[in-house]
mmCIF file of C-alpha atoms and ligand atoms in Angstrom:
data_model
loop_
_atom_site.group_PDB
_atom_site.id
_atom_site.type_symbol
_atom_site.label_atom_id
_atom_site.label_comp_id
_atom_site.label_asym_id
_atom_site.label_seq_id
_atom_site.Cartn_x
_atom_site.Cartn_y
_atom_site.Cartn_z
ATOM 1 C CA MET F 1 0.021 -24.284 -8.387
ATOM 2 C CA VAL F 2 3.393 -24.892 -6.402
ATOM 3 C CA PHE F 3 5.947 -22.339 -6.585
ATOM 4 C CA SER F 4 9.503 -23.686 -5.906
ATOM 5 C CA THR F 5 13.267 -23.158 -6.874
ATOM 6 C CA GLN F 6 12.509 -25.765 -9.600
ATOM 7 C CA HIS F 7 9.547 -23.920 -10.795
ATOM 8 C CA LEU F 8 9.770 -21.708 -13.622
ATOM 9 C CA VAL F 9 7.776 -18.730 -13.057
ATOM 10 C CA ARG F 10 5.608 -17.275 -16.098
ATOM 11 C CA ILE F 11 4.034 -13.990 -16.029
ATOM 12 C CA ALA F 12 2.059 -12.864 -19.052
ATOM 13 C CA ILE F 13 1.460 -8.879 -18.969
ATOM 14 C CA VAL F 14 -1.619 -7.909 -21.048
ATOM 15 C CA GLY F 15 -1.084 -4.377 -22.237
ATOM 16 C CA ALA F 16 2.520 -3.067 -22.689
ATOM 17 C CA GLY F 17 1.970 0.463 -22.080
ATOM 18 C CA ARG F 18 3.900 2.533 -19.544
ATOM 19 C CA VAL F 19 2.276 0.786 -16.792
ATOM 20 C CA GLY F 20 2.601 -2.882 -18.309
ATOM 21 C CA ALA F 21 6.404 -2.174 -19.455
ATOM 22 C CA THR F 22 7.532 -0.636 -16.098
ATOM 23 C CA CYS F 23 5.609 -3.684 -14.178
ATOM 24 C CA ALA F 24 8.039 -5.944 -16.610
ATOM 25 C CA TYR F 25 10.820 -3.841 -15.904
ATOM 26 C CA ALA F 26 10.258 -4.114 -11.851
ATOM 27 C CA LEU F 27 9.916 -8.134 -11.966
ATOM 28 C CA LEU F 28 12.981 -8.438 -14.067
ATOM 29 C CA LEU F 29 14.855 -5.965 -11.303
ATOM 30 C CA HIS F 30 13.667 -8.181 -8.355
ATOM 31 C CA ASN F 31 14.227 -11.234 -10.296
ATOM 32 C CA LEU F 32 10.605 -12.553 -9.692
ATOM 33 C CA VAL F 33 10.068 -13.860 -13.154
ATOM 34 C CA SER F 34 11.501 -16.535 -15.344
ATOM 35 C CA GLU F 35 9.452 -16.532 -18.172
ATOM 36 C CA LEU F 36 7.764 -12.985 -19.118
ATOM 37 C CA VAL F 37 5.644 -12.685 -22.040
ATOM 38 C CA LEU F 38 4.169 -9.166 -23.348
ATOM 39 C CA ILE F 39 0.784 -9.101 -25.007
ATOM 40 C CA SER F 40 -0.718 -5.937 -26.505
ATOM 41 C CA ALA F 41 -2.918 -4.700 -28.850
ATOM 42 C CA HIS F 42 -0.024 -2.541 -30.552
ATOM 43 C CA ARG F 43 2.074 -5.593 -31.207
ATOM 44 C CA GLU F 44 5.117 -3.946 -32.487
ATOM 45 C CA HIS F 45 5.343 -1.714 -29.477
ATOM 46 C CA ALA F 46 5.283 -4.853 -27.485
ATOM 47 C CA GLU F 47 8.331 -6.471 -29.574
ATOM 48 C CA GLY F 48 10.097 -3.363 -29.232
ATOM 49 C CA GLU F 49 9.499 -3.619 -25.432
ATOM 50 C CA ALA F 50 10.312 -6.888 -25.195
ATOM 51 C CA MET F 51 13.706 -6.469 -27.000
ATOM 52 C CA ASP F 52 14.686 -3.343 -24.551
ATOM 53 C CA LEU F 53 13.994 -5.324 -21.642
ATOM 54 C CA GLY F 54 15.994 -8.276 -22.958
ATOM 55 C CA HIS F 55 18.901 -6.172 -23.676
ATOM 56 C CA GLY F 56 19.142 -5.281 -20.120
ATOM 57 C CA MET F 57 19.231 -8.988 -18.840
ATOM 58 C CA PHE F 58 23.051 -8.846 -18.737
ATOM 59 C CA PHE F 59 22.730 -6.486 -15.691
ATOM 60 C CA GLU F 60 19.823 -8.087 -14.151
ATOM 61 C CA HIS F 61 18.550 -11.506 -13.974
ATOM 62 C CA PRO F 62 18.311 -14.300 -16.514
ATOM 63 C CA ALA F 63 14.736 -14.775 -17.995
ATOM 64 C CA ARG F 64 13.069 -15.370 -21.023
ATOM 65 C CA ILE F 65 11.482 -12.359 -22.491
ATOM 66 C CA TRP F 66 9.213 -12.107 -25.744
ATOM 67 C CA SER F 67 5.995 -10.545 -27.282
ATOM 68 C CA GLY F 68 3.563 -13.102 -27.607
ATOM 69 C CA ASP F 69 -0.154 -13.721 -27.893
ATOM 70 C CA TYR F 70 -3.038 -15.350 -25.664
ATOM 71 C CA PRO F 71 -1.959 -18.940 -26.121
ATOM 72 C CA ASP F 72 1.087 -18.057 -24.212
ATOM 73 C CA CYS F 73 -0.980 -17.900 -21.226
ATOM 74 C CA SER F 74 -1.561 -21.531 -21.152
ATOM 75 C CA ASP F 75 1.322 -21.927 -18.561
ATOM 76 C CA ALA F 76 1.022 -18.529 -16.937
ATOM 77 C CA ASP F 77 1.284 -18.885 -13.042
ATOM 78 C CA ILE F 78 0.178 -14.994 -13.156
ATOM 79 C CA ILE F 79 -1.373 -12.584 -15.599
ATOM 80 C CA ILE F 80 -0.999 -9.122 -15.139
ATOM 81 C CA ILE F 81 -4.031 -7.002 -16.914
ATOM 82 C CA ALA F 82 -2.544 -3.584 -17.571
ATOM 83 C CA ALA F 83 -4.498 -3.042 -20.929
ATOM 84 C CA GLY F 84 -6.612 -0.029 -21.552
ATOM 85 C CA ALA F 85 -6.940 3.711 -21.970
ATOM 86 C CA ALA F 86 -5.283 5.469 -19.092
ATOM 87 C CA GLN F 87 -6.666 8.896 -17.358
ATOM 88 C CA ARG F 88 -6.692 12.137 -19.181
ATOM 89 C CA PRO F 89 -5.530 15.230 -16.860
ATOM 90 C CA GLY F 90 -8.840 16.101 -14.742
ATOM 91 C CA GLU F 91 -10.592 12.788 -15.642
ATOM 92 C CA SER F 92 -11.871 10.753 -12.831
ATOM 93 C CA ARG F 93 -11.174 6.837 -12.786
ATOM 94 C CA MET F 94 -14.971 6.066 -13.240
ATOM 95 C CA ASP F 95 -14.942 8.282 -16.393
ATOM 96 C CA LEU F 96 -12.686 5.434 -17.698
ATOM 97 C CA LEU F 97 -15.094 2.543 -17.068
ATOM 98 C CA LYS F 98 -17.089 2.039 -20.076
ATOM 99 C CA ARG F 99 -13.691 2.635 -22.401
ATOM 100 C CA ASN F 100 -11.882 0.049 -20.519
ATOM 101 C CA ALA F 101 -14.736 -2.325 -19.833
ATOM 102 C CA ALA F 102 -15.117 -2.942 -23.551
ATOM 103 C CA ILE F 103 -11.476 -3.598 -23.697
ATOM 104 C CA PHE F 104 -11.999 -6.326 -20.579
ATOM 105 C CA GLN F 105 -14.498 -7.908 -22.481
ATOM 106 C CA GLU F 106 -12.294 -8.866 -25.172
ATOM 107 C CA VAL F 107 -9.111 -9.432 -23.182
ATOM 108 C CA VAL F 108 -10.748 -11.727 -20.296
ATOM 109 C CA PRO F 109 -12.305 -14.443 -22.463
ATOM 110 C CA GLN F 110 -9.435 -14.747 -24.664
ATOM 111 C CA ILE F 111 -7.057 -15.435 -21.393
ATOM 112 C CA VAL F 112 -9.349 -17.907 -19.829
ATOM 113 C CA ARG F 113 -9.618 -19.710 -23.175
ATOM 114 C CA TYR F 114 -6.133 -20.764 -22.274
ATOM 115 C CA THR F 115 -6.070 -21.216 -18.528
ATOM 116 C CA ARG F 116 -8.366 -21.050 -15.728
ATOM 117 C CA GLN F 117 -5.364 -21.852 -13.077
ATOM 118 C CA ALA F 118 -3.433 -18.685 -13.460
ATOM 119 C CA ILE F 119 -4.085 -15.707 -10.917
ATOM 120 C CA LEU F 120 -5.395 -12.584 -12.708
ATOM 121 C CA LEU F 121 -3.793 -9.326 -11.257
ATOM 122 C CA VAL F 122 -6.010 -6.337 -12.519
ATOM 123 C CA VAL F 123 -4.339 -2.899 -12.779
ATOM 124 C CA THR F 124 -6.081 -1.152 -15.364
ATOM 125 C CA ASN F 125 -8.261 1.406 -14.192
ATOM 126 C CA PRO F 126 -10.993 1.959 -12.288
ATOM 127 C CA VAL F 127 -9.472 -1.143 -10.721
ATOM 128 C CA ASP F 128 -12.072 -2.195 -8.511
ATOM 129 C CA VAL F 129 -15.045 -2.196 -10.732
ATOM 130 C CA LEU F 130 -12.595 -4.138 -13.391
ATOM 131 C CA THR F 131 -11.460 -6.646 -10.869
ATOM 132 C CA TYR F 132 -15.238 -7.209 -10.311
ATOM 133 C CA PHE F 133 -15.840 -7.383 -14.063
ATOM 134 C CA THR F 134 -12.875 -9.835 -14.628
ATOM 135 C CA TRP F 135 -14.174 -12.520 -11.693
ATOM 136 C CA LYS F 136 -17.634 -12.246 -13.557
ATOM 137 C CA ILE F 137 -16.345 -12.679 -17.038
ATOM 138 C CA ALA F 138 -13.921 -15.200 -16.123
ATOM 139 C CA GLY F 139 -15.959 -17.516 -13.744
ATOM 140 C CA ILE F 140 -12.924 -18.539 -11.778
ATOM 141 C CA PRO F 141 -12.688 -18.649 -8.057
ATOM 142 C CA SER F 142 -12.472 -15.190 -6.736
ATOM 143 C CA GLY F 143 -9.533 -15.725 -4.727
ATOM 144 C CA GLN F 144 -7.835 -16.058 -7.968
ATOM 145 C CA VAL F 145 -8.860 -12.477 -9.396
ATOM 146 C CA ILE F 146 -6.880 -9.533 -7.296
ATOM 147 C CA GLY F 147 -6.888 -6.247 -8.025
ATOM 148 C CA SER F 148 -3.974 -3.699 -7.167
ATOM 149 C CA GLY F 149 -6.364 -1.869 -5.179
ATOM 150 C CA THR F 150 -5.158 0.411 -2.567
ATOM 151 C CA VAL F 151 -1.705 -1.287 -2.529
ATOM 152 C CA LEU F 152 -0.440 2.129 -3.992
ATOM 153 C CA ASP F 153 -2.520 4.409 -1.636
ATOM 154 C CA THR F 154 -1.281 2.666 1.207
ATOM 155 C CA ALA F 155 2.224 3.179 -0.126
ATOM 156 C CA ARG F 156 1.672 6.976 -0.569
ATOM 157 C CA LEU F 157 0.066 7.308 2.856
ATOM 158 C CA ARG F 158 2.850 5.616 4.654
ATOM 159 C CA TYR F 159 5.356 7.690 2.604
ATOM 160 C CA MET F 160 3.622 11.080 3.573
ATOM 161 C CA LEU F 161 3.366 9.981 6.917
ATOM 162 C CA GLY F 162 7.001 8.949 7.229
ATOM 163 C CA GLN F 163 7.830 12.372 5.709
ATOM 164 C CA TYR F 164 5.678 13.645 8.699
ATOM 165 C CA PHE F 165 7.184 11.892 11.381
ATOM 166 C CA HIS F 166 10.790 11.565 9.913
ATOM 167 C CA ILE F 167 10.440 7.702 9.781
ATOM 168 C CA GLU F 168 10.786 5.360 6.824
ATOM 169 C CA PRO F 169 7.404 4.311 5.136
ATOM 170 C CA ARG F 170 8.308 0.667 6.465
ATOM 171 C CA SER F 171 7.906 1.479 9.952
ATOM 172 C CA VAL F 172 4.869 3.251 9.709
ATOM 173 C CA HIS F 173 1.455 1.077 9.854
ATOM 174 C CA ALA F 174 -1.558 2.633 8.148
ATOM 175 C CA TYR F 175 -3.885 1.256 5.839
ATOM 176 C CA VAL F 176 -5.967 3.143 2.750
ATOM 177 C CA ILE F 177 -9.209 0.485 2.300
ATOM 178 C CA GLY F 178 -12.183 0.821 0.081
ATOM 179 C CA GLU F 179 -12.159 2.353 -3.398
ATOM 180 C CA HIS F 180 -8.768 3.057 -5.319
ATOM 181 C CA GLY F 181 -10.164 6.222 -5.824
ATOM 182 C CA ASP F 182 -12.221 9.303 -4.450
ATOM 183 C CA THR F 183 -13.943 7.522 -1.502
ATOM 184 C CA GLN F 184 -11.152 5.679 -0.325
ATOM 185 C CA VAL F 185 -10.823 5.659 3.422
ATOM 186 C CA VAL F 186 -7.834 5.817 5.954
ATOM 187 C CA PRO F 187 -8.878 3.892 9.147
ATOM 188 C CA TRP F 188 -6.846 6.322 11.375
ATOM 189 C CA SER F 189 -8.057 4.437 14.696
ATOM 190 C CA LEU F 190 -5.936 1.434 13.673
ATOM 191 C CA ALA F 191 -2.718 3.772 12.267
ATOM 192 C CA ASN F 192 0.335 3.167 14.558
ATOM 193 C CA ILE F 193 4.275 3.446 14.710
ATOM 194 C CA ALA F 194 5.949 1.070 16.966
ATOM 195 C CA GLY F 195 2.548 -0.180 18.088
ATOM 196 C CA THR F 196 1.531 3.313 19.377
ATOM 197 C CA ARG F 197 -1.312 4.935 18.022
ATOM 198 C CA LEU F 198 -0.512 7.957 15.799
ATOM 199 C CA ALA F 199 -2.088 10.714 18.561
ATOM 200 C CA GLU F 200 -0.522 9.151 21.224
ATOM 201 C CA TYR F 201 2.873 8.702 19.401
ATOM 202 C CA GLY F 202 3.072 12.197 18.697
ATOM 203 C CA LYS F 203 2.322 13.114 22.380
ATOM 204 C CA LEU F 204 5.175 10.859 23.521
ATOM 205 C CA ASN F 205 7.569 11.427 20.734
ATOM 206 C CA GLY F 206 6.727 14.862 19.304
ATOM 207 C CA GLY F 207 5.073 15.633 15.574
ATOM 208 C CA SER F 208 1.608 15.339 16.994
ATOM 209 C CA LEU F 209 -0.781 14.293 14.094
ATOM 210 C CA ASN F 210 -3.523 17.006 14.758
ATOM 211 C CA GLU F 211 -7.183 16.612 12.713
ATOM 212 C CA ARG F 212 -5.796 19.155 10.373
ATOM 213 C CA ALA F 213 -2.949 17.285 9.578
ATOM 214 C CA ARG F 214 -4.670 14.112 9.438
ATOM 215 C CA ILE F 215 -7.223 15.604 6.825
ATOM 216 C CA GLU F 216 -4.216 17.147 4.706
ATOM 217 C CA ILE F 217 -2.311 13.951 4.561
ATOM 218 C CA ALA F 218 -5.376 11.889 3.912
ATOM 219 C CA ASN F 219 -6.294 14.329 0.586
ATOM 220 C CA ASN F 220 -2.877 14.407 -0.289
ATOM 221 C CA THR F 221 -2.922 10.530 -0.649
ATOM 222 C CA ARG F 222 -6.430 10.573 -2.547
ATOM 223 C CA SER F 223 -5.055 13.360 -5.037
ATOM 224 C CA ALA F 224 -1.592 11.813 -5.485
ATOM 225 C CA ALA F 225 -2.288 10.456 -9.063
ATOM 226 C CA ASP F 226 -3.845 13.423 -10.226
ATOM 227 C CA GLU F 227 -0.650 15.473 -9.056
ATOM 228 C CA VAL F 228 1.390 13.261 -10.923
ATOM 229 C CA ILE F 229 -0.500 13.177 -13.819
ATOM 230 C CA ARG F 230 -0.844 16.762 -14.157
ATOM 231 C CA ARG F 231 3.118 17.275 -13.969
ATOM 232 C CA LYS F 232 3.842 14.297 -16.393
ATOM 233 C CA GLY F 233 0.850 12.700 -17.951
ATOM 234 C CA ALA F 234 0.851 9.107 -16.085
ATOM 235 C CA THR F 235 2.076 7.626 -13.247
ATOM 236 C CA TYR F 236 3.916 4.090 -13.529
ATOM 237 C CA TYR F 237 6.851 3.618 -11.497
ATOM 238 C CA ALA F 238 5.116 3.408 -7.732
ATOM 239 C CA ILE F 239 2.331 0.948 -9.248
ATOM 240 C CA ALA F 240 5.099 -1.169 -10.834
ATOM 241 C CA ALA F 241 6.693 -1.388 -7.676
ATOM 242 C CA GLY F 242 3.279 -2.237 -5.923
ATOM 243 C CA VAL F 243 2.407 -4.926 -8.300
ATOM 244 C CA SER F 244 5.722 -6.484 -8.155
ATOM 245 C CA ARG F 245 5.404 -6.503 -4.330
ATOM 246 C CA VAL F 246 1.930 -8.508 -4.905
ATOM 247 C CA VAL F 247 3.715 -10.884 -7.385
ATOM 248 C CA GLU F 248 6.515 -11.249 -4.501
ATOM 249 C CA ALA F 249 4.051 -12.242 -2.018
ATOM 250 C CA ILE F 250 2.252 -14.751 -4.661
ATOM 251 C CA THR F 251 5.394 -16.520 -5.758
ATOM 252 C CA HIS F 252 7.025 -16.903 -2.634
ATOM 253 C CA ASP F 253 3.926 -17.714 -0.733
ATOM 254 C CA GLU F 254 4.357 -15.185 1.962
ATOM 255 C CA ASN F 255 1.066 -14.890 3.516
ATOM 256 C CA SER F 256 1.611 -11.278 3.434
ATOM 257 C CA VAL F 257 -1.074 -8.501 4.432
ATOM 258 C CA LEU F 258 -1.596 -6.253 1.455
ATOM 259 C CA THR F 259 -4.531 -3.908 0.560
ATOM 260 C CA VAL F 260 -5.665 -5.602 -2.731
ATOM 261 C CA SER F 261 -9.035 -5.437 -3.894
ATOM 262 C CA SER F 262 -11.119 -8.565 -4.044
ATOM 263 C CA LEU F 263 -14.604 -9.691 -4.058
ATOM 264 C CA VAL F 264 -16.152 -8.795 -0.653
ATOM 265 C CA GLN F 265 -18.901 -10.947 0.537
ATOM 266 C CA GLY F 266 -20.456 -10.669 3.887
ATOM 267 C CA MET F 267 -18.240 -8.485 5.832
ATOM 268 C CA TYR F 268 -19.271 -4.835 7.294
ATOM 269 C CA GLY F 269 -22.753 -5.514 5.610
ATOM 270 C CA LEU F 270 -21.089 -5.545 2.084
ATOM 271 C CA SER F 271 -21.809 -8.087 -0.662
ATOM 272 C CA ASN F 272 -21.023 -8.349 -4.310
ATOM 273 C CA VAL F 273 -18.382 -5.593 -4.601
ATOM 274 C CA SER F 274 -14.912 -5.605 -5.310
ATOM 275 C CA LEU F 275 -12.950 -3.213 -3.086
ATOM 276 C CA SER F 276 -9.469 -3.182 -0.868
ATOM 277 C CA LEU F 277 -9.105 -4.441 2.508
ATOM 278 C CA PRO F 278 -6.142 -5.863 4.084
ATOM 279 C CA SER F 279 -6.058 -9.396 2.926
ATOM 280 C CA ILE F 280 -3.425 -12.408 2.927
ATOM 281 C CA VAL F 281 -1.921 -12.971 -0.114
ATOM 282 C CA ASN F 282 -0.081 -16.426 -0.902
ATOM 283 C CA ARG F 283 0.477 -18.561 -3.814
ATOM 284 C CA THR F 284 -3.430 -19.267 -3.893
ATOM 285 C CA GLY F 285 -4.027 -15.698 -4.473
ATOM 286 C CA ILE F 286 -6.353 -13.805 -1.962
ATOM 287 C CA ALA F 287 -6.026 -16.614 0.879
ATOM 288 C CA GLU F 288 -8.536 -14.532 3.317
ATOM 289 C CA VAL F 289 -9.651 -10.864 3.276
ATOM 290 C CA LEU F 290 -9.069 -9.639 6.943
ATOM 291 C CA GLU F 291 -12.047 -8.029 9.329
ATOM 292 C CA LEU F 292 -10.710 -5.081 10.866
ATOM 293 C CA PRO F 293 -12.265 -3.475 14.330
ATOM 294 C CA LEU F 294 -13.443 -0.083 12.424
ATOM 295 C CA THR F 295 -14.891 2.573 14.417
ATOM 296 C CA PRO F 296 -18.633 3.342 13.411
ATOM 297 C CA SER F 297 -17.536 6.283 11.140
ATOM 298 C CA GLU F 298 -14.910 4.504 9.488
ATOM 299 C CA CYS F 299 -17.376 1.504 8.734
ATOM 300 C CA ASP F 300 -19.806 4.229 7.292
ATOM 301 C CA ALA F 301 -17.106 5.700 5.088
ATOM 302 C CA LEU F 302 -16.265 2.144 3.863
ATOM 303 C CA GLN F 303 -19.784 1.257 3.105
ATOM 304 C CA HIS F 304 -20.044 4.660 1.309
ATOM 305 C CA SER F 305 -17.107 3.748 -0.645
ATOM 306 C CA ALA F 306 -18.747 0.258 -1.635
ATOM 307 C CA ARG F 307 -21.820 2.015 -2.679
ATOM 308 C CA THR F 308 -20.096 3.973 -5.114
ATOM 309 C CA ILE F 309 -18.079 0.870 -6.727
ATOM 310 C CA SER F 310 -21.434 -1.046 -6.731
ATOM 311 C CA ALA F 311 -23.274 1.858 -8.752
ATOM 312 C CA ALA F 312 -20.641 1.720 -11.371
ATOM 313 C CA ILE F 313 -20.870 -2.027 -11.358
ATOM 314 C CA LYS F 314 -24.439 -1.806 -12.035
ATOM 315 C CA LEU F 315 -23.674 0.715 -15.020
ATOM 316 C CA LEU F 316 -21.912 -2.355 -16.407
ATOM 317 C CA ASP F 317 -25.112 -4.334 -15.811
ATOM 318 C CA MET F 318 -22.976 -6.962 -14.274
ATOM 319 C CA SER F 319 -23.960 -7.337 -10.756
HETATM 320 P P1 LIG Z 401 -0.951 3.159 -21.980
HETATM 321 O O1 LIG Z 401 -1.741 4.004 -22.616
HETATM 322 O O2 LIG Z 401 0.418 3.490 -21.973
HETATM 323 O O3 LIG Z 401 -0.936 1.732 -22.286
HETATM 324 C C1 LIG Z 401 -2.122 1.121 -22.409
HETATM 325 C C2 LIG Z 401 -1.827 -0.237 -23.078
HETATM 326 O O4 LIG Z 401 -2.793 -1.177 -23.497
HETATM 327 C C3 LIG Z 401 -1.306 0.108 -24.586
HETATM 328 O O5 LIG Z 401 -0.058 -0.793 -24.779
HETATM 329 C C4 LIG Z 401 -2.233 -0.603 -25.502
HETATM 330 O O6 LIG Z 401 -1.715 -1.093 -26.937
HETATM 331 C C5 LIG Z 401 -2.642 -1.725 -24.480
HETATM 332 N N1 LIG Z 401 -4.258 -2.067 -25.158
HETATM 333 C C6 LIG Z 401 -5.172 -1.635 -25.357
HETATM 334 N N2 LIG Z 401 -6.224 -2.168 -25.733
HETATM 335 C C7 LIG Z 401 -6.021 -3.255 -25.688
HETATM 336 C C8 LIG Z 401 -6.593 -4.802 -26.043
HETATM 337 N N3 LIG Z 401 -7.951 -4.640 -26.317
HETATM 338 N N4 LIG Z 401 -5.940 -5.681 -25.856
HETATM 339 C C9 LIG Z 401 -4.575 -5.680 -25.535
HETATM 340 N N5 LIG Z 401 -3.831 -4.473 -25.218
HETATM 341 C C10 LIG Z 401 -4.692 -3.327 -25.347
HETATM 342 O O7 LIG Z 401 -1.701 3.464 -20.567
HETATM 343 P P2 LIG Z 401 -0.664 3.149 -19.324
HETATM 344 O O8 LIG Z 401 -0.492 4.421 -18.477
HETATM 345 O O9 LIG Z 401 0.056 2.119 -18.849
HETATM 346 O O10 LIG Z 401 -1.974 3.008 -18.114
HETATM 347 C C11 LIG Z 401 -2.723 1.507 -18.080
HETATM 348 C C12 LIG Z 401 -3.987 1.331 -17.260
HETATM 349 O O11 LIG Z 401 -3.240 1.584 -16.209
HETATM 350 C C13 LIG Z 401 -4.977 2.727 -17.044
HETATM 351 O O12 LIG Z 401 -6.118 2.215 -16.868
HETATM 352 C C14 LIG Z 401 -4.603 3.268 -15.971
HETATM 353 O O13 LIG Z 401 -5.246 3.934 -15.686
HETATM 354 C C15 LIG Z 401 -3.959 2.344 -15.265
HETATM 355 N N6 LIG Z 401 -3.445 2.469 -13.792
HETATM 356 C C16 LIG Z 401 -3.723 1.999 -12.631
HETATM 357 C C17 LIG Z 401 -3.080 2.270 -11.328
HETATM 358 C C18 LIG Z 401 -3.308 1.641 -9.945
HETATM 359 O O14 LIG Z 401 -3.142 2.058 -8.920
HETATM 360 N N7 LIG Z 401 -4.114 0.410 -10.126
HETATM 361 C C19 LIG Z 401 -2.035 3.066 -11.671
HETATM 362 C C20 LIG Z 401 -1.390 3.712 -12.556
HETATM 363 C C21 LIG Z 401 -2.093 3.349 -14.100
#
């Protein structure tokens, strides 16, 4: 696949609920798509979303938008999968697993019936398990199957650290790795502002980040989705912004480093599991998963996270 100014970028979104429709809106606002097709079990709802999005085009960028079906995937460059049930208040992402795996068992074969070239971008939760599941069902190269993973958690962490240090999030360099869920890991040893590790940054510039503050920020990052869901029933704006950032890295062939989820084989003693690590994203999908100089305790925490995801993969009998 070659993206160029001549190339029409077609994106299909499977599941046009709150997340799918908001992803569509974000892609249009960022001028990242020329052909946008919404595919959903709830056909009439997808039609309504396509109409509403189309009516806003006058204020955005020209694009062809329609509600369609799986044959429309045949020319798609990227297929975003946001189909499935959302978390109920108090429900863990893993509780969603069986409900959403059944939906993927139906959706993924339909996609690959029409294309084996597109990049599949999985957003439905539990995203790491479903990224692995999608790769297994689709039988396409693992670099073509990307989970949104901890893209959003990393954004939340940087937002919170930015608030703590009174610095905008893009100037904070820190990652959330592992599971998009309860066992996610913040490798604090690598977190920095202006190339200065956070502990030292605090000493030199004020706002020192002690152990207590670190734990609180990591906990708030981990529980951020629950806090939003408790108040408004679902999260969709921030994930849509994150998905559109991943799409941008693909369509612009950026080689950007993003904490997306993908198959990890042979790093940190892990194999046959999908989870998030900083990865190079370009027009091929995941070009490379990066190895980090983690401390032994960070490495242990990552392995614990991987074991949790692997246990869920085993529940699906897919390992
Ligand atoms: P929603 O209920 O609003 O929408 C789900 C959509 O999926 C509906 O339009 C429904 O018609 C469609 N659907 C269901 N079964 C289908 C099938 N078999 N084929 C095609 N379409 C089907 O839910 P939502 O709030 O949009 O959330 C969607 C998913 O995204 C959930 O699993 C949620 O947990 C997840 N999510 C992930 C992240 C992340 O960071 N990865 C963030 C927020 C939400």
